[in-house]
């Protein structure tokens, strides 16, 4: 019996759908084991997904349930998955189409105008949704939620999350690697200071993970937004900064997105783009710094499999990590970014130490 057949998630999918032939998957996903299935009731295809026990979570989550959030967004955000009840479980409908990432081979990094305008419309629809108007249970306690407009407090909590839940929580296993890369405790202190002093802006709903794989184009060229698990309520400029950082638009489209985003959010809630000229750079610096911590750990993990260190992948992984470190050198105060060979040596050294202690 294979590992796939032993999966309790797959067994559950088979039971709900009434047979193996009605189950597709697992789909490619990092945090979840996901299947598409067709319940015998005749409703359309739905997704069954459960967290992988081996996944590391590097992002703060605000809402108790993505499905309950989607129920709350129904009628307020165009083209998000429906949630249907199947055998006592709320399951998301499966959106048929292709992600923007899958279309990259045709368009490069450029997004067609019709798609671009739908992304701007999504931002416009999120702005009026606030903590007071969205009656969905949240994870954070009232004491841990910054007051509306406290953009400094919002970003500070994200810095603290990186410090406590990413860096400190994994220091025993990866602390030596961070040290060899020149990333030390003082780096986070510097980051906290460098991202202070943001302009106040009214809070609203944020998706917080708007990249090409979370946008799906259906057959009618309608744009659907999926994976709302990292959604939160906070600074609207954070959502724009994250989106630009993840999308990697060409320079002219990035400028256009900033301009049209400002027009869209200001038309709904004046003040939502206040101070963007400085603060967009500050928040982007945080995103670059955050990537150092998450990407370093993921890089180290990606090089290890049941056979040991994947030597053939080492140069490529080290090259990507070098780019991440270079981009974050300013926010983290890294005086000397190690070269690719030094990063390769650090990753190999970490692997030997981990293998010896395993």
Short mmCIF file of N, CA, C and O in Angstrom, two decimals, residues 65-127:
data_model
loop_
_atom_site.label_atom_id
_atom_site.label_comp_id
_atom_site.label_asym_id
_atom_site.label_seq_id
_atom_site.Cartn_x
_atom_site.Cartn_y
_atom_site.Cartn_z
N UNK A 65 -11.54 30.38 10.37
CA UNK A 65 -11.90 29.47 9.29
C UNK A 65 -11.96 30.21 7.97
O UNK A 65 -12.67 31.22 7.84
N UNK A 66 -11.23 29.72 6.98
CA UNK A 66 -11.30 30.31 5.65
C UNK A 66 -12.69 30.15 5.05
O UNK A 66 -13.20 31.05 4.39
N UNK A 67 -13.31 28.99 5.31
CA UNK A 67 -14.64 28.75 4.76
C UNK A 67 -15.67 29.73 5.34
O UNK A 67 -16.53 30.23 4.62
N UNK A 68 -15.58 30.01 6.64
CA UNK A 68 -16.52 30.96 7.23
C UNK A 68 -16.26 32.37 6.70
O UNK A 68 -17.18 33.16 6.54
N UNK A 69 -15.00 32.69 6.46
CA UNK A 69 -14.69 33.98 5.86
C UNK A 69 -15.31 34.08 4.48
O UNK A 69 -15.92 35.10 4.12
N UNK A 70 -15.19 33.03 3.67
CA UNK A 70 -15.77 33.04 2.33
C UNK A 70 -17.29 33.19 2.39
O UNK A 70 -17.88 33.89 1.55
N UNK A 71 -17.91 32.58 3.38
CA UNK A 71 -19.36 32.76 3.53
C UNK A 71 -19.67 34.25 3.81
O UNK A 71 -20.64 34.80 3.29
N UNK A 72 -18.82 34.87 4.63
CA UNK A 72 -19.02 36.27 4.96
C UNK A 72 -18.76 37.22 3.80
O UNK A 72 -19.26 38.35 3.79
N UNK A 73 -17.97 36.76 2.83
CA UNK A 73 -17.65 37.61 1.68
C UNK A 73 -18.63 37.45 0.53
O UNK A 73 -18.58 38.21 -0.44
N UNK A 74 -19.51 36.47 0.64
CA UNK A 74 -20.46 36.22 -0.44
C UNK A 74 -21.32 37.45 -0.67
O UNK A 74 -21.92 38.02 0.25
N UNK A 75 -21.37 37.90 -1.92
CA UNK A 75 -22.14 39.08 -2.27
C UNK A 75 -21.38 40.38 -2.08
O UNK A 75 -21.88 41.44 -2.48
N UNK A 76 -20.19 40.31 -1.49
CA UNK A 76 -19.40 41.52 -1.27
C UNK A 76 -18.14 41.53 -2.14
O UNK A 76 -17.63 42.59 -2.48
N UNK A 77 -17.62 40.36 -2.46
CA UNK A 77 -16.46 40.22 -3.35
C UNK A 77 -16.87 39.38 -4.54
O UNK A 77 -17.42 38.28 -4.37
N UNK A 78 -16.64 39.87 -5.74
CA UNK A 78 -16.97 39.11 -6.94
C UNK A 78 -16.03 37.91 -7.08
O UNK A 78 -14.84 37.99 -6.80
N UNK A 79 -16.59 36.81 -7.52
CA UNK A 79 -15.84 35.63 -7.93
C UNK A 79 -14.85 35.13 -6.87
O UNK A 79 -13.64 35.14 -7.08
N UNK A 80 -15.41 34.70 -5.76
CA UNK A 80 -14.68 33.92 -4.77
C UNK A 80 -15.40 32.57 -4.66
O UNK A 80 -16.59 32.48 -4.97
N UNK A 81 -14.71 31.51 -4.24
CA UNK A 81 -15.37 30.20 -4.16
C UNK A 81 -16.58 30.21 -3.23
O UNK A 81 -16.58 30.88 -2.19
N UNK A 82 -17.62 29.48 -3.62
CA UNK A 82 -18.74 29.24 -2.72
C UNK A 82 -18.32 28.19 -1.70
O UNK A 82 -17.35 27.45 -1.90
N UNK A 83 -19.08 28.11 -0.62
CA UNK A 83 -18.87 27.07 0.39
C UNK A 83 -20.16 26.28 0.49
O UNK A 83 -21.24 26.86 0.69
N UNK A 84 -20.06 24.96 0.30
CA UNK A 84 -21.24 24.10 0.37
C UNK A 84 -21.04 23.09 1.49
O UNK A 84 -19.91 22.72 1.83
N UNK A 85 -22.14 22.66 2.08
CA UNK A 85 -22.09 21.69 3.16
C UNK A 85 -22.20 20.28 2.60
O UNK A 85 -23.18 19.94 1.92
N UNK A 86 -21.18 19.48 2.88
CA UNK A 86 -21.14 18.10 2.43
C UNK A 86 -20.82 17.22 3.63
O UNK A 86 -19.73 17.30 4.20
N UNK A 87 -21.80 16.42 4.03
CA UNK A 87 -21.64 15.50 5.16
C UNK A 87 -21.10 16.21 6.40
O UNK A 87 -20.16 15.75 7.05
N UNK A 88 -21.70 17.35 6.66
CA UNK A 88 -21.35 18.08 7.87
C UNK A 88 -20.10 18.93 7.77
O UNK A 88 -19.70 19.55 8.76
N UNK A 89 -19.48 18.98 6.60
CA UNK A 89 -18.28 19.79 6.40
C UNK A 89 -18.55 20.90 5.40
O UNK A 89 -19.26 20.69 4.41
N UNK A 90 -17.97 22.08 5.65
CA UNK A 90 -18.05 23.16 4.69
C UNK A 90 -16.90 23.03 3.71
O UNK A 90 -15.73 23.18 4.09
N UNK A 91 -17.20 22.75 2.44
CA UNK A 91 -16.17 22.56 1.42
C UNK A 91 -16.29 23.64 0.36
O UNK A 91 -17.39 24.04 -0.02
N UNK A 92 -15.15 24.10 -0.12
CA UNK A 92 -15.13 25.13 -1.15
C UNK A 92 -15.39 24.52 -2.52
O UNK A 92 -14.90 23.44 -2.84
N UNK A 93 -16.16 25.26 -3.33
CA UNK A 93 -16.33 24.83 -4.71
C UNK A 93 -15.02 24.97 -5.46
O UNK A 93 -14.21 25.86 -5.18
N UNK A 94 -14.79 24.08 -6.40
CA UNK A 94 -13.56 24.09 -7.19
C UNK A 94 -13.75 25.00 -8.40
O UNK A 94 -14.70 24.84 -9.17
N UNK A 95 -12.86 25.97 -8.53
CA UNK A 95 -12.94 26.92 -9.64
C UNK A 95 -12.16 26.35 -10.83
O UNK A 95 -10.95 26.16 -10.76
N UNK A 96 -12.87 26.10 -11.90
CA UNK A 96 -12.24 25.51 -13.09
C UNK A 96 -11.65 26.62 -13.95
O UNK A 96 -12.31 27.61 -14.27
N UNK A 97 -10.40 26.46 -14.31
CA UNK A 97 -9.70 27.44 -15.12
C UNK A 97 -8.20 27.26 -14.96
O UNK A 97 -7.73 26.19 -14.55
N UNK A 98 -7.46 28.31 -15.26
CA UNK A 98 -6.00 28.26 -15.16
C UNK A 98 -5.52 29.45 -14.35
O UNK A 98 -6.07 30.56 -14.47
N UNK A 99 -4.51 29.23 -13.54
CA UNK A 99 -3.97 30.34 -12.76
C UNK A 99 -3.22 31.30 -13.66
O UNK A 99 -2.79 30.95 -14.77
N UNK A 100 -3.03 32.52 -13.16
CA UNK A 100 -2.23 33.48 -13.93
C UNK A 100 -0.81 32.95 -14.10
O UNK A 100 -0.16 33.23 -15.11
N UNK A 101 -0.32 32.22 -13.11
CA UNK A 101 1.01 31.64 -13.23
C UNK A 101 1.12 30.68 -14.39
O UNK A 101 2.14 30.61 -15.07
N UNK A 102 0.05 29.94 -14.67
CA UNK A 102 0.05 28.99 -15.78
C UNK A 102 0.04 29.70 -17.12
O UNK A 102 0.44 29.15 -18.13
N UNK A 103 -0.41 30.96 -17.15
CA UNK A 103 -0.44 31.74 -18.40
C UNK A 103 0.86 32.50 -18.64
O UNK A 103 1.00 33.17 -19.64
N UNK A 104 1.80 32.40 -17.74
CA UNK A 104 3.01 33.21 -17.84
C UNK A 104 3.78 32.94 -19.13
O UNK A 104 4.44 33.82 -19.67
N UNK A 105 3.69 31.71 -19.64
CA UNK A 105 4.44 31.38 -20.85
C UNK A 105 3.96 32.19 -22.05
O UNK A 105 4.67 32.41 -23.01
N UNK A 106 2.71 32.70 -21.99
CA UNK A 106 2.18 33.50 -23.09
C UNK A 106 2.44 34.99 -22.90
O UNK A 106 2.68 35.72 -23.84
N UNK A 107 2.37 35.43 -21.67
CA UNK A 107 2.40 36.87 -21.42
C UNK A 107 3.68 37.35 -20.76
O UNK A 107 3.88 38.54 -20.59
N UNK A 108 4.56 36.48 -20.38
CA UNK A 108 5.67 36.91 -19.57
C UNK A 108 5.14 37.40 -18.24
O UNK A 108 4.18 36.87 -17.71
N UNK A 109 5.71 38.43 -17.69
CA UNK A 109 5.23 38.96 -16.41
C UNK A 109 4.09 39.95 -16.59
O UNK A 109 3.46 40.35 -15.62
N UNK A 110 3.85 40.38 -17.80
CA UNK A 110 2.81 41.39 -18.05
C UNK A 110 1.43 40.77 -17.92
O UNK A 110 1.19 39.64 -18.34
N UNK A 111 0.52 41.54 -17.32
CA UNK A 111 -0.85 41.09 -17.13
C UNK A 111 -1.74 41.82 -18.14
O UNK A 111 -1.65 43.05 -18.27
N UNK A 112 -2.60 41.12 -18.88
CA UNK A 112 -3.48 41.78 -19.85
C UNK A 112 -4.38 42.82 -19.18
O UNK A 112 -4.75 42.69 -18.00
N UNK A 113 -4.75 43.83 -19.91
CA UNK A 113 -5.54 44.92 -19.35
C UNK A 113 -6.82 44.44 -18.70
O UNK A 113 -7.21 44.93 -17.62
N UNK A 114 -7.53 43.51 -19.32
CA UNK A 114 -8.81 43.04 -18.78
C UNK A 114 -8.61 42.37 -17.42
O UNK A 114 -9.47 42.49 -16.53
N UNK A 115 -7.50 41.67 -17.26
CA UNK A 115 -7.19 41.03 -15.98
C UNK A 115 -6.74 42.07 -14.97
O UNK A 115 -7.15 42.06 -13.80
N UNK A 116 -5.91 42.98 -15.41
CA UNK A 116 -5.40 44.05 -14.56
C UNK A 116 -6.56 44.82 -13.93
O UNK A 116 -6.56 45.10 -12.71
N UNK A 117 -7.55 45.17 -14.74
CA UNK A 117 -8.69 45.95 -14.25
C UNK A 117 -9.49 45.17 -13.22
O UNK A 117 -10.04 45.75 -12.27
N UNK A 118 -9.57 43.84 -13.36
CA UNK A 118 -10.29 43.03 -12.38
C UNK A 118 -9.54 42.96 -11.05
O UNK A 118 -10.16 42.87 -9.99
N UNK A 119 -8.21 43.00 -11.09
CA UNK A 119 -7.43 43.04 -9.85
C UNK A 119 -7.68 44.36 -9.12
O UNK A 119 -7.86 44.38 -7.90
N UNK A 120 -7.68 45.46 -9.87
CA UNK A 120 -7.98 46.76 -9.25
C UNK A 120 -9.38 46.74 -8.64
O UNK A 120 -9.60 47.24 -7.52
N UNK A 121 -10.33 46.14 -9.34
CA UNK A 121 -11.70 46.06 -8.82
C UNK A 121 -11.75 45.25 -7.53
O UNK A 121 -12.53 45.57 -6.62
N UNK A 122 -10.94 44.22 -7.43
CA UNK A 122 -10.88 43.42 -6.19
C UNK A 122 -10.44 44.29 -5.03
O UNK A 122 -11.05 44.25 -3.94
N UNK A 123 -9.38 45.07 -5.22
CA UNK A 123 -8.94 45.97 -4.16
C UNK A 123 -10.06 46.94 -3.76
O UNK A 123 -10.28 47.21 -2.58
N UNK A 124 -10.77 47.45 -4.77
CA UNK A 124 -11.85 48.40 -4.50
C UNK A 124 -12.94 47.75 -3.65
O UNK A 124 -13.51 48.39 -2.76
N UNK A 125 -13.22 46.48 -3.89
CA UNK A 125 -14.27 45.80 -3.15
C UNK A 125 -13.86 45.45 -1.72
O UNK A 125 -14.72 45.31 -0.84
N UNK A 126 -12.56 45.30 -1.47
CA UNK A 126 -12.12 44.96 -0.12
C UNK A 126 -12.10 46.15 0.82
O UNK A 126 -12.24 45.99 2.03
N UNK A 127 -11.91 47.35 0.28
CA UNK A 127 -11.74 48.54 1.12
C UNK A 127 -12.91 48.80 2.07
O UNK A 127 -12.69 49.13 3.24
#
